[in-house]
Amino acid sequence: MTPQPQQRSGRLGIGIIGAGRVGPVLGAALAGAGHAIVGVAAVSEASRERADVMLPGAPILDIPLLIERSELVLLAVPSTELAALVDGLAATGAWQPGQLVIHTAPGFGIGVLAPALAAGAIPLAVHPAMSFTGSSIDISRLAGTYFAVTAPSPVLPIGQALVVEMGGEPVVVAEADRAAYAEAIETATTFSSAIVDQATGILSSIGVPSPGRMLAPLVRSSVENALQRAVGPIDPFTAAGL
């Protein structure tokens, strides 16, 4: 049985586990929407520095203490580490009833959060369909970015509301469709990166200066044209407001 969301104020205390490229950016976006960052769990020196830049003043905390103090726990860790992390924390009794637990892995729905759900937590799977740099530039890019949201029906509006607060557009993806969604994201990301790398490499080999800048308008227009074909033709009279 899915825990019912508790009556809560608009301001949530958020704990972030994982200070890679995604976690601090989403944390900064949520902080900008008025939520409080309780702390960040970061291990490497690079992740600590990123957390300090993106979330200035947020304390670096051990995971058990971070979870104890948080109303919302954001799990922004690699997909390969997610299941073991959730299960391990459940084994230590870390999850709390009524606590929001969100992960950002594209290929998982809420099933991977079952151990947290069994402890009374509220599971949400929220993935932004965007390539992150881990810097402040990502915060502005979140505006209009689509987020895949998977959650039990009673708490789906919570996930959707959090996405809107970050400036994104929520899209509901069914639990059974998360693998296909992840495949689409991986295909688009890998293909576009590989093609750009190959093309700039060829231009560099023949002495073309700044090949990235040269190809940028071409790549952008080609992608935009391809996406427009996927959307379908636009009525010019409608587009002109006639």
PDB file of N, CA and C in Angstrom, residues 10-75:
ATOM      1  N   GLY A  10       4.882  24.253   1.952  1.00  0.00           N
ATOM      2  CA  GLY A  10       5.471  24.327   0.631  1.00  0.00           C
ATOM      3  C   GLY A  10       6.979  24.201   0.653  1.00  0.00           C
ATOM      4  N   ARG A  11       7.595  24.435   1.791  1.00  0.00           N
ATOM      5  CA  ARG A  11       9.053  24.400   1.902  1.00  0.00           C
ATOM      6  C   ARG A  11       9.500  23.048   2.442  1.00  0.00           C
ATOM      7  N   LEU A  12      10.324  22.352   1.689  1.00  0.00           N
ATOM      8  CA  LEU A  12      10.815  21.037   2.078  1.00  0.00           C
ATOM      9  C   LEU A  12      12.303  21.098   2.418  1.00  0.00           C
ATOM     10  N   GLY A  13      12.706  20.293   3.373  1.00  0.00           N
ATOM     11  CA  GLY A  13      14.118  20.123   3.668  1.00  0.00           C
ATOM     12  C   GLY A  13      14.663  19.009   2.785  1.00  0.00           C
ATOM     13  N   ILE A  14      15.596  19.346   1.898  1.00  0.00           N
ATOM     14  CA  ILE A  14      16.052  18.407   0.875  1.00  0.00           C
ATOM     15  C   ILE A  14      17.486  17.959   1.149  1.00  0.00           C
ATOM     16  N   GLY A  15      17.672  16.656   1.127  1.00  0.00           N
ATOM     17  CA  GLY A  15      19.000  16.070   1.239  1.00  0.00           C
ATOM     18  C   GLY A  15      19.383  15.433  -0.085  1.00  0.00           C
ATOM     19  N   ILE A  16      20.605  15.673  -0.527  1.00  0.00           N
ATOM     20  CA  ILE A  16      21.050  15.185  -1.837  1.00  0.00           C
ATOM     21  C   ILE A  16      22.154  14.151  -1.653  1.00  0.00           C
ATOM     22  N   ILE A  17      21.915  12.969  -2.171  1.00  0.00           N
ATOM     23  CA  ILE A  17      22.934  11.922  -2.158  1.00  0.00           C
ATOM     24  C   ILE A  17      23.494  11.799  -3.567  1.00  0.00           C
ATOM     25  N   GLY A  18      24.748  12.189  -3.718  1.00  0.00           N
ATOM     26  CA  GLY A  18      25.378  12.197  -5.037  1.00  0.00           C
ATOM     27  C   GLY A  18      25.616  13.619  -5.505  1.00  0.00           C
ATOM     28  N   ALA A  19      26.873  14.006  -5.623  1.00  0.00           N
ATOM     29  CA  ALA A  19      27.206  15.357  -6.078  1.00  0.00           C
ATOM     30  C   ALA A  19      27.941  15.285  -7.398  1.00  0.00           C
ATOM     31  N   GLY A  20      27.376  14.511  -8.319  1.00  0.00           N
ATOM     32  CA  GLY A  20      27.907  14.466  -9.677  1.00  0.00           C
ATOM     33  C   GLY A  20      27.382  15.650 -10.462  1.00  0.00           C
ATOM     34  N   ARG A  21      27.062  15.438 -11.715  1.00  0.00           N
ATOM     35  CA  ARG A  21      26.598  16.551 -12.548  1.00  0.00           C
ATOM     36  C   ARG A  21      25.128  16.892 -12.314  1.00  0.00           C
ATOM     37  N   VAL A  22      24.327  15.909 -11.883  1.00  0.00           N
ATOM     38  CA  VAL A  22      22.880  16.107 -11.819  1.00  0.00           C
ATOM     39  C   VAL A  22      22.395  16.608 -10.464  1.00  0.00           C
ATOM     40  N   GLY A  23      22.804  15.943  -9.388  1.00  0.00           N
ATOM     41  CA  GLY A  23      22.273  16.241  -8.061  1.00  0.00           C
ATOM     42  C   GLY A  23      22.376  17.693  -7.638  1.00  0.00           C
ATOM     43  N   PRO A  24      23.561  18.294  -7.681  1.00  0.00           N
ATOM     44  CA  PRO A  24      23.687  19.696  -7.261  1.00  0.00           C
ATOM     45  C   PRO A  24      22.873  20.660  -8.116  1.00  0.00           C
ATOM     46  N   VAL A  25      22.736  20.362  -9.405  1.00  0.00           N
ATOM     47  CA  VAL A  25      21.960  21.244 -10.282  1.00  0.00           C
ATOM     48  C   VAL A  25      20.485  21.205  -9.908  1.00  0.00           C
ATOM     49  N   LEU A  26      19.940  20.007  -9.741  1.00  0.00           N
ATOM     50  CA  LEU A  26      18.542  19.890  -9.343  1.00  0.00           C
ATOM     51  C   LEU A  26      18.324  20.477  -7.947  1.00  0.00           C
ATOM     52  N   GLY A  27      19.300  20.275  -7.074  1.00  0.00           N
ATOM     53  CA  GLY A  27      19.205  20.867  -5.746  1.00  0.00           C
ATOM     54  C   GLY A  27      19.169  22.383  -5.809  1.00  0.00           C
ATOM     55  N   ALA A  28      20.014  22.962  -6.653  1.00  0.00           N
ATOM     56  CA  ALA A  28      20.028  24.420  -6.794  1.00  0.00           C
ATOM     57  C   ALA A  28      18.705  24.927  -7.360  1.00  0.00           C
ATOM     58  N   ALA A  29      18.130  24.173  -8.300  1.00  0.00           N
ATOM     59  CA  ALA A  29      16.841  24.568  -8.868  1.00  0.00           C
ATOM     60  C   ALA A  29      15.741  24.516  -7.822  1.00  0.00           C
ATOM     61  N   LEU A  30      15.751  23.496  -6.992  1.00  0.00           N
ATOM     62  CA  LEU A  30      14.747  23.376  -5.931  1.00  0.00           C
ATOM     63  C   LEU A  30      14.956  24.448  -4.860  1.00  0.00           C
ATOM     64  N   ALA A  31      16.211  24.744  -4.570  1.00  0.00           N
ATOM     65  CA  ALA A  31      16.488  25.826  -3.617  1.00  0.00           C
ATOM     66  C   ALA A  31      15.977  27.154  -4.167  1.00  0.00           C
ATOM     67  N   GLY A  32      16.136  27.338  -5.467  1.00  0.00           N
ATOM     68  CA  GLY A  32      15.632  28.557  -6.097  1.00  0.00           C
ATOM     69  C   GLY A  32      14.124  28.660  -6.040  1.00  0.00           C
ATOM     70  N   ALA A  33      13.452  27.515  -5.892  1.00  0.00           N
ATOM     71  CA  ALA A  33      11.989  27.504  -5.780  1.00  0.00           C
ATOM     72  C   ALA A  33      11.528  27.675  -4.342  1.00  0.00           C
ATOM     73  N   GLY A  34      12.482  27.838  -3.412  1.00  0.00           N
ATOM     74  CA  GLY A  34      12.115  28.111  -2.024  1.00  0.00           C
ATOM     75  C   GLY A  34      12.327  26.979  -1.054  1.00  0.00           C
ATOM     76  N   HIS A  35      12.844  25.856  -1.517  1.00  0.00           N
ATOM     77  CA  HIS A  35      13.106  24.733  -0.615  1.00  0.00           C
ATOM     78  C   HIS A  35      14.466  24.897   0.065  1.00  0.00           C
ATOM     79  N   ALA A  36      14.665  24.187   1.147  1.00  0.00           N
ATOM     80  CA  ALA A  36      15.900  24.305   1.917  1.00  0.00           C
ATOM     81  C   ALA A  36      16.789  23.088   1.682  1.00  0.00           C
ATOM     82  N   ILE A  37      18.046  23.316   1.381  1.00  0.00           N
ATOM     83  CA  ILE A  37      18.986  22.211   1.217  1.00  0.00           C
ATOM     84  C   ILE A  37      19.560  21.863   2.586  1.00  0.00           C
ATOM     85  N   VAL A  38      19.190  20.691   3.071  1.00  0.00           N
ATOM     86  CA  VAL A  38      19.643  20.225   4.383  1.00  0.00           C
ATOM     87  C   VAL A  38      21.116  19.859   4.354  1.00  0.00           C
ATOM     88  N   GLY A  39      21.535  19.251   3.259  1.00  0.00           N
ATOM     89  CA  GLY A  39      22.929  18.853   3.139  1.00  0.00           C
ATOM     90  C   GLY A  39      23.144  17.998   1.907  1.00  0.00           C
ATOM     91  N   VAL A  40      24.407  17.662   1.678  1.00  0.00           N
ATOM     92  CA  VAL A  40      24.809  16.867   0.519  1.00  0.00           C
ATOM     93  C   VAL A  40      25.741  15.766   0.989  1.00  0.00           C
ATOM     94  N   ALA A  41      25.537  14.573   0.456  1.00  0.00           N
ATOM     95  CA  ALA A  41      26.467  13.475   0.695  1.00  0.00           C
ATOM     96  C   ALA A  41      27.387  13.383  -0.513  1.00  0.00           C
ATOM     97  N   ALA A  42      28.644  13.740  -0.335  1.00  0.00           N
ATOM     98  CA  ALA A  42      29.615  13.747  -1.429  1.00  0.00           C
ATOM     99  C   ALA A  42      30.902  13.102  -0.935  1.00  0.00           C
ATOM    100  N   VAL A  43      31.468  12.233  -1.753  1.00  0.00           N
ATOM    101  CA  VAL A  43      32.635  11.465  -1.319  1.00  0.00           C
ATOM    102  C   VAL A  43      33.939  12.042  -1.865  1.00  0.00           C
ATOM    103  N   SER A  44      34.040  12.177  -3.179  1.00  0.00           N
ATOM    104  CA  SER A  44      35.296  12.608  -3.787  1.00  0.00           C
ATOM    105  C   SER A  44      35.521  14.101  -3.596  1.00  0.00           C
ATOM    106  N   GLU A  45      36.768  14.508  -3.766  1.00  0.00           N
ATOM    107  CA  GLU A  45      37.101  15.921  -3.648  1.00  0.00           C
ATOM    108  C   GLU A  45      36.406  16.736  -4.729  1.00  0.00           C
ATOM    109  N   ALA A  46      36.334  16.163  -5.952  1.00  0.00           N
ATOM    110  CA  ALA A  46      35.677  16.862  -7.053  1.00  0.00           C
ATOM    111  C   ALA A  46      34.195  17.085  -6.768  1.00  0.00           C
ATOM    112  N   SER A  47      33.547  16.068  -6.202  1.00  0.00           N
ATOM    113  CA  SER A  47      32.122  16.209  -5.907  1.00  0.00           C
ATOM    114  C   SER A  47      31.887  17.197  -4.775  1.00  0.00           C
ATOM    115  N   ARG A  48      32.792  17.240  -3.824  1.00  0.00           N
ATOM    116  CA  ARG A  48      32.668  18.217  -2.733  1.00  0.00           C
ATOM    117  C   ARG A  48      32.829  19.644  -3.269  1.00  0.00           C
ATOM    118  N   GLU A  49      33.772  19.822  -4.172  1.00  0.00           N
ATOM    119  CA  GLU A  49      33.975  21.148  -4.762  1.00  0.00           C
ATOM    120  C   GLU A  49      32.760  21.564  -5.588  1.00  0.00           C
ATOM    121  N   ARG A  50      32.183  20.612  -6.326  1.00  0.00           N
ATOM    122  CA  ARG A  50      30.997  20.927  -7.125  1.00  0.00           C
ATOM    123  C   ARG A  50      29.829  21.308  -6.216  1.00  0.00           C
ATOM    124  N   ALA A  51      29.662  20.572  -5.134  1.00  0.00           N
ATOM    125  CA  ALA A  51      28.587  20.876  -4.188  1.00  0.00           C
ATOM    126  C   ALA A  51      28.779  22.256  -3.576  1.00  0.00           C
ATOM    127  N   ASP A  52      30.020  22.608  -3.279  1.00  0.00           N
ATOM    128  CA  ASP A  52      30.302  23.906  -2.679  1.00  0.00           C
ATOM    129  C   ASP A  52      29.991  25.045  -3.645  1.00  0.00           C
ATOM    130  N   VAL A  53      30.263  24.820  -4.940  1.00  0.00           N
ATOM    131  CA  VAL A  53      29.999  25.854  -5.947  1.00  0.00           C
ATOM    132  C   VAL A  53      28.511  25.987  -6.222  1.00  0.00           C
ATOM    133  N   MET A  54      27.836  24.852  -6.402  1.00  0.00           N
ATOM    134  CA  MET A  54      26.431  24.877  -6.798  1.00  0.00           C
ATOM    135  C   MET A  54      25.489  25.104  -5.626  1.00  0.00           C
ATOM    136  N   LEU A  55      25.901  24.662  -4.435  1.00  0.00           N
ATOM    137  CA  LEU A  55      25.047  24.765  -3.249  1.00  0.00           C
ATOM    138  C   LEU A  55      25.849  25.381  -2.109  1.00  0.00           C
ATOM    139  N   PRO A  56      26.252  26.628  -2.250  1.00  0.00           N
ATOM    140  CA  PRO A  56      27.107  27.252  -1.242  1.00  0.00           C
ATOM    141  C   PRO A  56      26.443  27.260   0.137  1.00  0.00           C
ATOM    142  N   GLY A  57      27.217  26.842   1.127  1.00  0.00           N
ATOM    143  CA  GLY A  57      26.705  26.822   2.489  1.00  0.00           C
ATOM    144  C   GLY A  57      26.036  25.530   2.887  1.00  0.00           C
ATOM    145  N   ALA A  58      25.744  24.658   1.923  1.00  0.00           N
ATOM    146  CA  ALA A  58      25.113  23.376   2.264  1.00  0.00           C
ATOM    147  C   ALA A  58      26.145  22.464   2.897  1.00  0.00           C
ATOM    148  N   PRO A  59      25.856  21.913   4.075  1.00  0.00           N
ATOM    149  CA  PRO A  59      26.850  21.067   4.744  1.00  0.00           C
ATOM    150  C   PRO A  59      27.025  19.722   4.052  1.00  0.00           C
ATOM    151  N   ILE A  60      28.235  19.189   4.130  1.00  0.00           N
ATOM    152  CA  ILE A  60      28.513  17.832   3.663  1.00  0.00           C
ATOM    153  C   ILE A  60      28.227  16.896   4.837  1.00  0.00           C
ATOM    154  N   LEU A  61      27.279  15.986   4.660  1.00  0.00           N
ATOM    155  CA  LEU A  61      26.845  15.123   5.752  1.00  0.00           C
ATOM    156  C   LEU A  61      26.995  13.651   5.385  1.00  0.00           C
ATOM    157  N   ASP A  62      27.151  12.811   6.406  1.00  0.00           N
ATOM    158  CA  ASP A  62      27.091  11.380   6.192  1.00  0.00           C
ATOM    159  C   ASP A  62      25.667  11.007   5.792  1.00  0.00           C
ATOM    160  N   ILE A  63      25.535   9.958   5.007  1.00  0.00           N
ATOM    161  CA  ILE A  63      24.222   9.597   4.470  1.00  0.00           C
ATOM    162  C   ILE A  63      23.177   9.338   5.553  1.00  0.00           C
ATOM    163  N   PRO A  64      23.458   8.565   6.605  1.00  0.00           N
ATOM    164  CA  PRO A  64      22.412   8.328   7.611  1.00  0.00           C
ATOM    165  C   PRO A  64      21.902   9.618   8.252  1.00  0.00           C
ATOM    166  N   LEU A  65      22.795  10.533   8.568  1.00  0.00           N
ATOM    167  CA  LEU A  65      22.386  11.806   9.170  1.00  0.00           C
ATOM    168  C   LEU A  65      21.613  12.648   8.168  1.00  0.00           C
ATOM    169  N   LEU A  66      22.044  12.620   6.923  1.00  0.00           N
ATOM    170  CA  LEU A  66      21.368  13.373   5.871  1.00  0.00           C
ATOM    171  C   LEU A  66      19.911  12.915   5.739  1.00  0.00           C
ATOM    172  N   ILE A  67      19.707  11.611   5.707  1.00  0.00           N
ATOM    173  CA  ILE A  67      18.357  11.075   5.570  1.00  0.00           C
ATOM    174  C   ILE A  67      17.521  11.396   6.800  1.00  0.00           C
ATOM    175  N   GLU A  68      18.117  11.311   7.962  1.00  0.00           N
ATOM    176  CA  GLU A  68      17.399  11.599   9.202  1.00  0.00           C
ATOM    177  C   GLU A  68      16.855  13.027   9.220  1.00  0.00           C
ATOM    178  N   ARG A  69      17.581  13.955   8.621  1.00  0.00           N
ATOM    179  CA  ARG A  69      17.208  15.367   8.683  1.00  0.00           C
ATOM    180  C   ARG A  69      16.332  15.822   7.510  1.00  0.00           C
ATOM    181  N   SER A  70      16.122  14.966   6.511  1.00  0.00           N
ATOM    182  CA  SER A  70      15.500  15.402   5.256  1.00  0.00           C
ATOM    183  C   SER A  70      14.048  14.954   5.134  1.00  0.00           C
ATOM    184  N   GLU A  71      13.234  15.831   4.594  1.00  0.00           N
ATOM    185  CA  GLU A  71      11.866  15.478   4.211  1.00  0.00           C
ATOM    186  C   GLU A  71      11.819  14.897   2.811  1.00  0.00           C
ATOM    187  N   LEU A  72      12.765  15.312   1.976  1.00  0.00           N
ATOM    188  CA  LEU A  72      12.891  14.797   0.620  1.00  0.00           C
ATOM    189  C   LEU A  72      14.340  14.394   0.402  1.00  0.00           C
ATOM    190  N   VAL A  73      14.549  13.156  -0.017  1.00  0.00           N
ATOM    191  CA  VAL A  73      15.897  12.661  -0.305  1.00  0.00           C
ATOM    192  C   VAL A  73      16.018  12.468  -1.808  1.00  0.00           C
ATOM    193  N   LEU A  74      16.982  13.148  -2.414  1.00  0.00           N
ATOM    194  CA  LEU A  74      17.221  13.064  -3.850  1.00  0.00           C
ATOM    195  C   LEU A  74      18.407  12.142  -4.094  1.00  0.00           C
ATOM    196  N   LEU A  75      18.151  11.022  -4.746  1.00  0.00           N
ATOM    197  CA  LEU A  75      19.202  10.046  -5.043  1.00  0.00           C
ATOM    198  C   LEU A  75      19.693  10.265  -6.464  1.00  0.00           C
TER     199      LEU A  75
END
